[in-house]
Amino acid sequence: MGAGAVATLASGPVRSAVNRPSMRYLRPPGALEENEFLSRCINCGQCGEICPNRCIKYFGLENGLSSVDTPYIIPREKACILCMKCGDVCPTGAIQPVKRAMKPILENVQMGHAVVDESLCLSFQGKTCGVCYRACPLPDVAISVGMLEQPHVSEKCV
């Protein structure tokens, strides 16, 4: 295989990843809208250094050149606890500071919205679990549990 073929193969996935960013990640709480976030983030890493839960990771090339070294969270792997420290240390405002109180968090943070897959949820299979409720940083506000600890995610989920 010639050098031209290797270059073409190598650039193909990167180009398509830039056009179709993954939606399986969240930006840290207080992050601006994606295009504005990408234009402001200077890849300093301070948000990840301050994170007490160590849930902030940084993209390599897998999500496209524009996202390299930008912070993201995969809540299924390690959830954000909404400590809001990342916005306090962001030098460019790509992640906005948000007060560590319920009302400012509910009004200013829109990271994503949890969805319960009832076919996978143990509580919907007749086995009490409650792990999602205990892991949520906003229990009784963003998530509640009913009979057999079946979870219900409210519109206040951030």
JSON list of C-alpha atoms in Angstrom, two decimals:
[
{"chain": "A", "resi": 1, "resn": "MET", "atom": "CA", "xyz": [0.00, 0.00, 0.00]},
{"chain": "A", "resi": 2, "resn": "GLY", "atom": "CA", "xyz": [1.41, 3.39, -1.00]},
{"chain": "A", "resi": 3, "resn": "ALA", "atom": "CA", "xyz": [1.82, 6.43, 1.20]},
{"chain": "A", "resi": 4, "resn": "GLY", "atom": "CA", "xyz": [-1.14, 8.13, -0.50]},
{"chain": "A", "resi": 5, "resn": "ALA", "atom": "CA", "xyz": [-3.47, 5.26, 0.42]},
{"chain": "A", "resi": 6, "resn": "VAL", "atom": "CA", "xyz": [-2.35, 5.39, 4.05]},
{"chain": "A", "resi": 7, "resn": "ALA", "atom": "CA", "xyz": [-2.92, 9.15, 4.21]},
{"chain": "A", "resi": 8, "resn": "THR", "atom": "CA", "xyz": [-6.39, 8.76, 2.69]},
{"chain": "A", "resi": 9, "resn": "LEU", "atom": "CA", "xyz": [-7.33, 6.01, 5.13]},
{"chain": "A", "resi": 10, "resn": "ALA", "atom": "CA", "xyz": [-5.98, 7.92, 8.09]},
{"chain": "A", "resi": 11, "resn": "SER", "atom": "CA", "xyz": [-7.83, 11.13, 7.24]},
{"chain": "A", "resi": 12, "resn": "GLY", "atom": "CA", "xyz": [-11.20, 9.48, 6.48]},
{"chain": "A", "resi": 13, "resn": "PRO", "atom": "CA", "xyz": [-12.29, 8.55, 10.02]},
{"chain": "A", "resi": 14, "resn": "VAL", "atom": "CA", "xyz": [-11.00, 11.80, 11.48]},
{"chain": "A", "resi": 15, "resn": "ARG", "atom": "CA", "xyz": [-12.93, 13.88, 8.95]},
{"chain": "A", "resi": 16, "resn": "SER", "atom": "CA", "xyz": [-16.17, 12.01, 9.57]},
{"chain": "A", "resi": 17, "resn": "ALA", "atom": "CA", "xyz": [-15.67, 12.22, 13.34]},
{"chain": "A", "resi": 18, "resn": "VAL", "atom": "CA", "xyz": [-15.34, 16.00, 13.07]},
{"chain": "A", "resi": 19, "resn": "ASN", "atom": "CA", "xyz": [-18.63, 16.14, 11.16]},
{"chain": "A", "resi": 20, "resn": "ARG", "atom": "CA", "xyz": [-20.44, 13.73, 13.49]},
{"chain": "A", "resi": 21, "resn": "PRO", "atom": "CA", "xyz": [-19.21, 14.19, 17.06]},
{"chain": "A", "resi": 22, "resn": "SER", "atom": "CA", "xyz": [-20.07, 11.46, 19.54]},
{"chain": "A", "resi": 23, "resn": "MET", "atom": "CA", "xyz": [-23.15, 12.04, 21.65]},
{"chain": "A", "resi": 24, "resn": "ARG", "atom": "CA", "xyz": [-22.15, 9.48, 24.26]},
{"chain": "A", "resi": 25, "resn": "TYR", "atom": "CA", "xyz": [-20.32, 12.06, 26.32]},
{"chain": "A", "resi": 26, "resn": "LEU", "atom": "CA", "xyz": [-21.21, 15.15, 28.31]},
{"chain": "A", "resi": 27, "resn": "ARG", "atom": "CA", "xyz": [-19.28, 18.36, 28.69]},
{"chain": "A", "resi": 28, "resn": "PRO", "atom": "CA", "xyz": [-18.57, 19.48, 32.27]},
{"chain": "A", "resi": 29, "resn": "PRO", "atom": "CA", "xyz": [-21.35, 21.39, 34.06]},
{"chain": "A", "resi": 30, "resn": "GLY", "atom": "CA", "xyz": [-21.49, 25.02, 33.04]},
{"chain": "A", "resi": 31, "resn": "ALA", "atom": "CA", "xyz": [-19.94, 24.34, 29.61]},
{"chain": "A", "resi": 32, "resn": "LEU", "atom": "CA", "xyz": [-21.06, 26.69, 26.87]},
{"chain": "A", "resi": 33, "resn": "GLU", "atom": "CA", "xyz": [-22.88, 25.50, 23.74]},
{"chain": "A", "resi": 34, "resn": "GLU", "atom": "CA", "xyz": [-20.56, 23.15, 21.81]},
{"chain": "A", "resi": 35, "resn": "ASN", "atom": "CA", "xyz": [-19.27, 25.51, 19.09]},
{"chain": "A", "resi": 36, "resn": "GLU", "atom": "CA", "xyz": [-18.66, 28.33, 21.56]},
{"chain": "A", "resi": 37, "resn": "PHE", "atom": "CA", "xyz": [-17.09, 25.87, 24.01]},
{"chain": "A", "resi": 38, "resn": "LEU", "atom": "CA", "xyz": [-14.67, 24.61, 21.34]},
{"chain": "A", "resi": 39, "resn": "SER", "atom": "CA", "xyz": [-13.73, 28.16, 20.34]},
{"chain": "A", "resi": 40, "resn": "ARG", "atom": "CA", "xyz": [-12.92, 29.15, 23.94]},
{"chain": "A", "resi": 41, "resn": "CYS", "atom": "CA", "xyz": [-11.36, 26.00, 25.45]},
{"chain": "A", "resi": 42, "resn": "ILE", "atom": "CA", "xyz": [-7.56, 26.29, 25.46]},
{"chain": "A", "resi": 43, "resn": "ASN", "atom": "CA", "xyz": [-6.99, 22.69, 26.56]},
{"chain": "A", "resi": 44, "resn": "CYS", "atom": "CA", "xyz": [-5.32, 23.73, 29.81]},
{"chain": "A", "resi": 45, "resn": "GLY", "atom": "CA", "xyz": [-6.57, 20.72, 31.80]},
{"chain": "A", "resi": 46, "resn": "GLN", "atom": "CA", "xyz": [-7.39, 22.72, 34.93]},
{"chain": "A", "resi": 47, "resn": "CYS", "atom": "CA", "xyz": [-10.98, 21.42, 35.02]},
{"chain": "A", "resi": 48, "resn": "GLY", "atom": "CA", "xyz": [-9.79, 17.83, 35.24]},
{"chain": "A", "resi": 49, "resn": "GLU", "atom": "CA", "xyz": [-7.14, 18.63, 37.82]},
{"chain": "A", "resi": 50, "resn": "ILE", "atom": "CA", "xyz": [-9.68, 20.23, 40.18]},
{"chain": "A", "resi": 51, "resn": "CYS", "atom": "CA", "xyz": [-12.34, 17.51, 39.74]},
{"chain": "A", "resi": 52, "resn": "PRO", "atom": "CA", "xyz": [-12.63, 15.64, 43.07]},
{"chain": "A", "resi": 53, "resn": "ASN", "atom": "CA", "xyz": [-14.42, 12.69, 41.46]},
{"chain": "A", "resi": 54, "resn": "ARG", "atom": "CA", "xyz": [-11.87, 12.41, 38.62]},
{"chain": "A", "resi": 55, "resn": "CYS", "atom": "CA", "xyz": [-14.69, 12.02, 36.09]},
{"chain": "A", "resi": 56, "resn": "ILE", "atom": "CA", "xyz": [-13.31, 14.52, 33.55]},
{"chain": "A", "resi": 57, "resn": "LYS", "atom": "CA", "xyz": [-11.34, 12.97, 30.70]},
{"chain": "A", "resi": 58, "resn": "TYR", "atom": "CA", "xyz": [-9.79, 14.51, 27.57]},
{"chain": "A", "resi": 59, "resn": "PHE", "atom": "CA", "xyz": [-10.42, 13.60, 23.95]},
{"chain": "A", "resi": 60, "resn": "GLY", "atom": "CA", "xyz": [-7.73, 12.24, 21.69]},
{"chain": "A", "resi": 61, "resn": "LEU", "atom": "CA", "xyz": [-8.30, 12.06, 17.94]},
{"chain": "A", "resi": 62, "resn": "GLU", "atom": "CA", "xyz": [-11.32, 9.75, 18.25]},
{"chain": "A", "resi": 63, "resn": "ASN", "atom": "CA", "xyz": [-13.78, 12.66, 18.31]},
{"chain": "A", "resi": 64, "resn": "GLY", "atom": "CA", "xyz": [-12.13, 14.82, 15.66]},
{"chain": "A", "resi": 65, "resn": "LEU", "atom": "CA", "xyz": [-9.37, 17.38, 15.54]},
{"chain": "A", "resi": 66, "resn": "SER", "atom": "CA", "xyz": [-11.48, 20.20, 16.96]},
{"chain": "A", "resi": 67, "resn": "SER", "atom": "CA", "xyz": [-12.07, 18.20, 20.16]},
{"chain": "A", "resi": 68, "resn": "VAL", "atom": "CA", "xyz": [-8.51, 17.07, 20.86]},
{"chain": "A", "resi": 69, "resn": "ASP", "atom": "CA", "xyz": [-7.59, 17.65, 24.53]},
{"chain": "A", "resi": 70, "resn": "THR", "atom": "CA", "xyz": [-11.03, 19.06, 25.39]},
{"chain": "A", "resi": 71, "resn": "PRO", "atom": "CA", "xyz": [-12.77, 17.79, 28.53]},
{"chain": "A", "resi": 72, "resn": "TYR", "atom": "CA", "xyz": [-15.67, 15.38, 28.57]},
{"chain": "A", "resi": 73, "resn": "ILE", "atom": "CA", "xyz": [-17.50, 13.11, 30.99]},
{"chain": "A", "resi": 74, "resn": "ILE", "atom": "CA", "xyz": [-18.95, 9.65, 30.39]},
{"chain": "A", "resi": 75, "resn": "PRO", "atom": "CA", "xyz": [-21.41, 9.35, 33.28]},
{"chain": "A", "resi": 76, "resn": "ARG", "atom": "CA", "xyz": [-21.78, 5.60, 32.86]},
{"chain": "A", "resi": 77, "resn": "GLU", "atom": "CA", "xyz": [-18.07, 5.22, 33.64]},
{"chain": "A", "resi": 78, "resn": "LYS", "atom": "CA", "xyz": [-17.72, 7.90, 36.33]},
{"chain": "A", "resi": 79, "resn": "ALA", "atom": "CA", "xyz": [-20.42, 10.42, 37.12]},
{"chain": "A", "resi": 80, "resn": "CYS", "atom": "CA", "xyz": [-20.14, 14.11, 37.82]},
{"chain": "A", "resi": 81, "resn": "ILE", "atom": "CA", "xyz": [-21.08, 14.98, 41.41]},
{"chain": "A", "resi": 82, "resn": "LEU", "atom": "CA", "xyz": [-21.92, 18.61, 40.53]},
{"chain": "A", "resi": 83, "resn": "CYS", "atom": "CA", "xyz": [-19.27, 20.11, 42.79]},
{"chain": "A", "resi": 84, "resn": "MET", "atom": "CA", "xyz": [-19.05, 22.96, 40.24]},
{"chain": "A", "resi": 85, "resn": "LYS", "atom": "CA", "xyz": [-15.31, 23.45, 40.78]},
{"chain": "A", "resi": 86, "resn": "CYS", "atom": "CA", "xyz": [-14.48, 23.11, 37.07]},
{"chain": "A", "resi": 87, "resn": "GLY", "atom": "CA", "xyz": [-16.20, 26.39, 36.20]},
{"chain": "A", "resi": 88, "resn": "ASP", "atom": "CA", "xyz": [-14.36, 28.17, 38.98]},
{"chain": "A", "resi": 89, "resn": "VAL", "atom": "CA", "xyz": [-10.95, 27.37, 37.48]},
{"chain": "A", "resi": 90, "resn": "CYS", "atom": "CA", "xyz": [-11.67, 27.70, 33.75]},
{"chain": "A", "resi": 91, "resn": "PRO", "atom": "CA", "xyz": [-9.53, 30.66, 32.61]},
{"chain": "A", "resi": 92, "resn": "THR", "atom": "CA", "xyz": [-11.48, 31.37, 29.40]},
{"chain": "A", "resi": 93, "resn": "GLY", "atom": "CA", "xyz": [-15.11, 30.93, 30.41]},
{"chain": "A", "resi": 94, "resn": "ALA", "atom": "CA", "xyz": [-15.59, 27.85, 28.22]},
{"chain": "A", "resi": 95, "resn": "ILE", "atom": "CA", "xyz": [-16.96, 26.37, 31.45]},
{"chain": "A", "resi": 96, "resn": "GLN", "atom": "CA", "xyz": [-18.95, 29.03, 33.27]},
{"chain": "A", "resi": 97, "resn": "PRO", "atom": "CA", "xyz": [-18.86, 29.30, 37.06]},
{"chain": "A", "resi": 98, "resn": "VAL", "atom": "CA", "xyz": [-22.10, 28.17, 38.73]},
{"chain": "A", "resi": 99, "resn": "LYS", "atom": "CA", "xyz": [-22.88, 28.61, 42.43]},
{"chain": "A", "resi": 100, "resn": "ARG", "atom": "CA", "xyz": [-22.92, 25.41, 44.45]},
{"chain": "A", "resi": 101, "resn": "ALA", "atom": "CA", "xyz": [-26.59, 25.68, 45.39]},
{"chain": "A", "resi": 102, "resn": "MET", "atom": "CA", "xyz": [-29.67, 23.87, 44.11]},
{"chain": "A", "resi": 103, "resn": "LYS", "atom": "CA", "xyz": [-31.38, 26.79, 42.36]},
{"chain": "A", "resi": 104, "resn": "PRO", "atom": "CA", "xyz": [-28.34, 28.00, 40.34]},
{"chain": "A", "resi": 105, "resn": "ILE", "atom": "CA", "xyz": [-27.49, 24.43, 39.35]},
{"chain": "A", "resi": 106, "resn": "LEU", "atom": "CA", "xyz": [-31.03, 23.70, 38.18]},
{"chain": "A", "resi": 107, "resn": "GLU", "atom": "CA", "xyz": [-31.20, 27.01, 36.29]},
{"chain": "A", "resi": 108, "resn": "ASN", "atom": "CA", "xyz": [-27.75, 26.98, 34.66]},
{"chain": "A", "resi": 109, "resn": "VAL", "atom": "CA", "xyz": [-26.58, 23.40, 34.16]},
{"chain": "A", "resi": 110, "resn": "GLN", "atom": "CA", "xyz": [-27.79, 21.38, 31.18]},
{"chain": "A", "resi": 111, "resn": "MET", "atom": "CA", "xyz": [-25.32, 18.53, 30.70]},
{"chain": "A", "resi": 112, "resn": "GLY", "atom": "CA", "xyz": [-27.79, 15.87, 29.60]},
{"chain": "A", "resi": 113, "resn": "HIS", "atom": "CA", "xyz": [-30.88, 13.99, 30.71]},
{"chain": "A", "resi": 114, "resn": "ALA", "atom": "CA", "xyz": [-30.75, 10.47, 32.13]},
{"chain": "A", "resi": 115, "resn": "VAL", "atom": "CA", "xyz": [-32.97, 7.83, 30.56]},
{"chain": "A", "resi": 116, "resn": "VAL", "atom": "CA", "xyz": [-33.90, 4.58, 32.29]},
{"chain": "A", "resi": 117, "resn": "ASP", "atom": "CA", "xyz": [-33.87, 1.55, 30.01]},
{"chain": "A", "resi": 118, "resn": "GLU", "atom": "CA", "xyz": [-36.59, -0.53, 31.65]},
{"chain": "A", "resi": 119, "resn": "SER", "atom": "CA", "xyz": [-35.44, -3.66, 29.80]},
{"chain": "A", "resi": 120, "resn": "LEU", "atom": "CA", "xyz": [-32.05, -3.42, 31.56]},
{"chain": "A", "resi": 121, "resn": "CYS", "atom": "CA", "xyz": [-33.10, -1.92, 34.90]},
{"chain": "A", "resi": 122, "resn": "LEU", "atom": "CA", "xyz": [-33.13, -4.57, 37.64]},
{"chain": "A", "resi": 123, "resn": "SER", "atom": "CA", "xyz": [-35.90, -2.78, 39.51]},
{"chain": "A", "resi": 124, "resn": "PHE", "atom": "CA", "xyz": [-38.19, -3.12, 36.49]},
{"chain": "A", "resi": 125, "resn": "GLN", "atom": "CA", "xyz": [-37.31, -6.83, 36.37]},
{"chain": "A", "resi": 126, "resn": "GLY", "atom": "CA", "xyz": [-38.65, -7.42, 39.88]},
{"chain": "A", "resi": 127, "resn": "LYS", "atom": "CA", "xyz": [-35.32, -7.11, 41.74]},
{"chain": "A", "resi": 128, "resn": "THR", "atom": "CA", "xyz": [-34.80, -4.11, 43.97]},
{"chain": "A", "resi": 129, "resn": "CYS", "atom": "CA", "xyz": [-31.66, -2.15, 43.15]},
{"chain": "A", "resi": 130, "resn": "GLY", "atom": "CA", "xyz": [-31.63, 1.65, 43.54]},
{"chain": "A", "resi": 131, "resn": "VAL", "atom": "CA", "xyz": [-28.05, 2.17, 42.35]},
{"chain": "A", "resi": 132, "resn": "CYS", "atom": "CA", "xyz": [-29.03, 5.02, 40.01]},
{"chain": "A", "resi": 133, "resn": "TYR", "atom": "CA", "xyz": [-30.87, 6.82, 42.81]},
{"chain": "A", "resi": 134, "resn": "ARG", "atom": "CA", "xyz": [-27.91, 6.51, 45.18]},
{"chain": "A", "resi": 135, "resn": "ALA", "atom": "CA", "xyz": [-25.45, 7.63, 42.47]},
{"chain": "A", "resi": 136, "resn": "CYS", "atom": "CA", "xyz": [-27.42, 10.72, 41.40]},
{"chain": "A", "resi": 137, "resn": "PRO", "atom": "CA", "xyz": [-26.02, 14.00, 42.76]},
{"chain": "A", "resi": 138, "resn": "LEU", "atom": "CA", "xyz": [-29.58, 15.37, 42.96]},
{"chain": "A", "resi": 139, "resn": "PRO", "atom": "CA", "xyz": [-31.62, 12.56, 44.59]},
{"chain": "A", "resi": 140, "resn": "ASP", "atom": "CA", "xyz": [-35.29, 13.36, 45.21]},
{"chain": "A", "resi": 141, "resn": "VAL", "atom": "CA", "xyz": [-34.95, 16.31, 42.82]},
{"chain": "A", "resi": 142, "resn": "ALA", "atom": "CA", "xyz": [-33.75, 14.80, 39.53]},
{"chain": "A", "resi": 143, "resn": "ILE", "atom": "CA", "xyz": [-34.65, 11.19, 40.31]},
{"chain": "A", "resi": 144, "resn": "SER", "atom": "CA", "xyz": [-37.07, 9.46, 42.62]},
{"chain": "A", "resi": 145, "resn": "VAL", "atom": "CA", "xyz": [-37.90, 5.83, 43.22]},
{"chain": "A", "resi": 146, "resn": "GLY", "atom": "CA", "xyz": [-41.24, 4.15, 43.61]},
{"chain": "A", "resi": 147, "resn": "MET", "atom": "CA", "xyz": [-42.34, 0.59, 44.30]},
{"chain": "A", "resi": 148, "resn": "LEU", "atom": "CA", "xyz": [-39.47, -1.91, 44.15]},
{"chain": "A", "resi": 149, "resn": "GLU", "atom": "CA", "xyz": [-37.13, 1.09, 43.80]},
{"chain": "A", "resi": 150, "resn": "GLN", "atom": "CA", "xyz": [-38.19, 1.65, 40.18]},
{"chain": "A", "resi": 151, "resn": "PRO", "atom": "CA", "xyz": [-36.57, 4.96, 39.18]},
{"chain": "A", "resi": 152, "resn": "HIS", "atom": "CA", "xyz": [-38.37, 7.94, 37.71]},
{"chain": "A", "resi": 153, "resn": "VAL", "atom": "CA", "xyz": [-36.22, 10.70, 36.17]},
{"chain": "A", "resi": 154, "resn": "SER", "atom": "CA", "xyz": [-37.79, 14.16, 36.48]},
{"chain": "A", "resi": 155, "resn": "GLU", "atom": "CA", "xyz": [-37.53, 17.14, 34.15]},
{"chain": "A", "resi": 156, "resn": "LYS", "atom": "CA", "xyz": [-35.07, 18.64, 36.67]},
{"chain": "A", "resi": 157, "resn": "CYS", "atom": "CA", "xyz": [-32.37, 16.15, 35.68]},
{"chain": "A", "resi": 158, "resn": "VAL", "atom": "CA", "xyz": [-29.36, 18.12, 34.51]}
]
